[in-house]
């Protein structure tokens, strides 16, 4: 049985991880075997620069943190070597970086196991679909462009009517002056 000090440290780790998972928008569980130290360092740097956290955590601690955070359905994926990448700044950064790494290194056993979005578990296919989405700024621009289209069309119609009225009044004025 672990000593009181070790048990307290593990409880502290679970509490910190639980808080981080509650605040996170998205999380990606990966099987991190087969990754070299050099590539792992590069991956961690990319995730850190994107505002994401990447940790290798014992499966039992991660399972307890998920339970305390209210995230269900991921315990079945907590087998073997597991790492988690999560972010509270956006939804697509961590999945994109992980998916890009998996594509760039197909000969390793590094793979997406599953993940969560806003506290709900999703499978690896759901994480891969999320990785295909454009960044938030592009999505907002597309929505605003869609909203701007009808308004711009209405403005063009109004200006066309005004232009026709001006031409007609100008023609009447020329006719009366002649």
C-alpha positions as semicolon CSV with decimal commas, in nm:
position;residue;x (nm);y (nm);z (nm)
1;X;0,000;0,000;0,000
2;X;0,139;0,343;-0,092
3;X;0,253;0,573;0,181
4;X;0,038;0,864;0,294
5;X;0,268;1,114;0,119
6;X;0,254;0,934;-0,218
7;X;-0,123;0,896;-0,190
8;X;-0,157;1,268;-0,119
9;X;0,061;1,353;-0,421
10;X;-0,152;1,135;-0,647
11;X;-0,472;1,292;-0,514
12;X;-0,324;1,635;-0,585
13;X;-0,234;1,528;-0,942
14;X;-0,587;1,399;-0,999
15;X;-0,739;1,720;-0,861
16;X;-0,519;1,940;-1,084
17;X;-0,589;1,725;-1,390
18;X;-0,962;1,720;-1,313
19;X;-0,970;2,101;-1,296
20;X;-0,781;2,129;-1,626
21;X;-1,018;1,881;-1,794
22;X;-1,324;2,071;-1,671
23;X;-1,186;2,393;-1,822
24;X;-1,077;2,230;-2,149
25;X;-1,285;2,261;-2,465
26;X;-1,129;1,958;-2,627
27;X;-0,903;1,670;-2,532
28;X;-0,732;1,401;-2,739
29;X;-0,614;1,067;-2,600
30;X;-0,324;0,915;-2,792
31;X;-0,120;0,598;-2,786
32;X;0,224;0,753;-2,764
33;X;0,438;0,443;-2,816
34;X;0,675;0,447;-3,111
35;X;0,758;0,816;-3,089
36;X;1,121;0,920;-3,061
37;X;1,237;1,174;-2,804
38;X;1,322;1,420;-3,081
39;X;0,979;1,393;-3,241
40;X;0,807;1,403;-2,901
41;X;0,991;1,725;-2,817
42;X;0,887;1,875;-3,151
43;X;0,525;1,768;-3,097
44;X;0,521;1,914;-2,746
45;X;0,662;2,241;-2,879
46;X;0,392;2,264;-3,149
47;X;0,118;2,197;-2,896
48;X;0,262;2,445;-2,647
49;X;0,285;2,718;-2,915
50;X;-0,082;2,655;-3,003
51;X;-0,183;2,697;-2,637
52;X;-0,239;2,326;-2,573
53;X;-0,121;2,103;-2,290
54;X;0,030;1,759;-2,354
55;X;0,090;1,516;-2,071
56;X;0,172;1,152;-2,023
57;X;-0,045;1,039;-1,733
58;X;-0,100;0,702;-1,568
59;X;-0,423;0,546;-1,684
60;X;-0,561;0,505;-1,332
61;X;-0,503;0,872;-1,250
62;X;-0,655;0,979;-1,580
63;X;-0,957;0,755;-1,521
64;X;-1,016;0,913;-1,180
65;X;-0,974;1,263;-1,320
66;X;-1,229;1,187;-1,594
67;X;-1,473;1,053;-1,334
68;X;-1,434;1,363;-1,114
69;X;-1,468;1,593;-1,417
70;X;-1,788;1,416;-1,527
71;X;-1,643;1,290;-1,857
72;X;-1,773;0,939;-1,918
73;X;-1,703;0,677;-2,181
74;X;-1,325;0,705;-2,208
75;X;-1,218;0,436;-1,959
76;X;-1,223;0,168;-2,230
77;X;-0,950;0,363;-2,416
78;X;-0,720;0,385;-2,114
79;X;-0,508;0,083;-2,196
80;X;-0,141;0,082;-2,280
81;X;0,072;0,393;-2,307
82;X;-0,161;0,693;-2,297
83;X;-0,096;1,063;-2,334
84;X;-0,350;1,343;-2,344
85;X;-0,344;1,672;-2,534
86;X;-0,607;1,927;-2,432
87;X;-0,684;2,292;-2,480
88;X;-0,911;2,552;-2,325
89;X;-0,839;2,809;-2,597
90;X;-1,001;2,642;-2,898
91;X;-1,148;2,328;-3,043
92;X;-0,933;2,247;-3,344
93;X;-0,571;2,314;-3,247
94;X;-0,490;1,997;-3,049
95;X;-0,675;1,760;-3,286
96;X;-0,512;1,922;-3,592
97;X;-0,159;1,900;-3,454
98;X;-0,205;1,539;-3,342
99;X;-0,370;1,437;-3,673
100;X;-0,092;1,605;-3,871
101;X;0,167;1,417;-3,667
102;X;-0,011;1,085;-3,725
103;X;-0,024;1,153;-4,102
104;X;0,344;1,251;-4,112
105;X;0,447;0,935;-3,921
106;X;0,233;0,646;-4,050
107;X;0,491;0,379;-3,961
108;X;0,471;0,439;-3,585
109;X;0,211;0,310;-3,343
110;X;0,138;0,668;-3,234
111;X;-0,238;0,701;-3,290
112;X;-0,550;0,878;-3,169
113;X;-0,749;0,660;-2,929
114;X;-1,045;0,888;-2,850
115;X;-1,116;1,224;-2,694
116;X;-1,374;1,463;-2,558
117;X;-1,544;1,782;-2,669
118;X;-1,701;2,005;-2,403
119;X;-1,714;1,717;-2,155
120;X;-1,867;1,460;-2,393
121;X;-1,659;1,168;-2,511
122;X;-1,603;1,107;-2,883
123;X;-1,424;0,831;-3,069
124;X;-1,111;0,864;-3,282
125;X;-1,321;0,929;-3,595
126;X;-1,488;1,225;-3,422
127;X;-1,149;1,371;-3,328
128;X;-1,026;1,325;-3,686
129;X;-1,336;1,501;-3,820
130;X;-1,273;1,788;-3,579
131;X;-0,916;1,807;-3,707
132;X;-1,049;1,862;-4,061
133;X;-1,242;2,176;-3,963
134;X;-1,090;2,511;-4,050
135;X;-0,981;2,736;-3,762
136;X;-1,238;2,942;-3,573
137;X;-1,143;3,264;-3,752
138;X;-1,210;3,107;-4,094
139;X;-1,546;2,966;-3,980
140;X;-1,651;3,307;-3,845
141;X;-1,547;3,471;-4,172
142;X;-1,751;3,216;-4,369
143;X;-2,060;3,278;-4,155
144;X;-2,024;3,654;-4,181
145;X;-1,974;3,623;-4,557
146;X;-2,294;3,421;-4,576
147;X;-2,480;3,686;-4,376
148;X;-2,326;3,966;-4,581
149;X;-2,444;3,824;-4,916
150;X;-2,817;3,898;-4,880
151;X;-2,748;4,240;-4,732
152;X;-2,516;4,327;-5,019
153;X;-2,776;4,203;-5,270
154;X;-3,042;4,422;-5,107
155;X;-2,809;4,723;-5,121
156;X;-2,744;4,656;-5,492
157;X;-3,119;4,637;-5,564
158;X;-3,179;4,963;-5,376
159;X;-2,897;5,139;-5,559
160;X;-3,031;5,005;-5,891
161;X;-3,374;5,149;-5,818
162;X;-3,221;5,483;-5,719
163;X;-3,003;5,483;-6,030
164;X;-3,309;5,417;-6,250
165;X;-3,501;5,698;-6,076
166;X;-3,213;5,942;-6,130
167;X;-3,187;5,847;-6,499
168;X;-3,565;5,889;-6,544
169;X;-3,567;6,230;-6,368
170;X;-3,266;6,339;-6,573
171;X;-3,444;6,235;-6,896
172;X;-3,758;6,428;-6,791
173;X;-3,550;6,736;-6,705
174;X;-3,371;6,722;-7,044
175;X;-3,703;6,680;-7,226
176;X;-3,859;6,978;-7,050
177;X;-3,554;7,200;-7,109
178;X;-3,554;7,120;-7,483
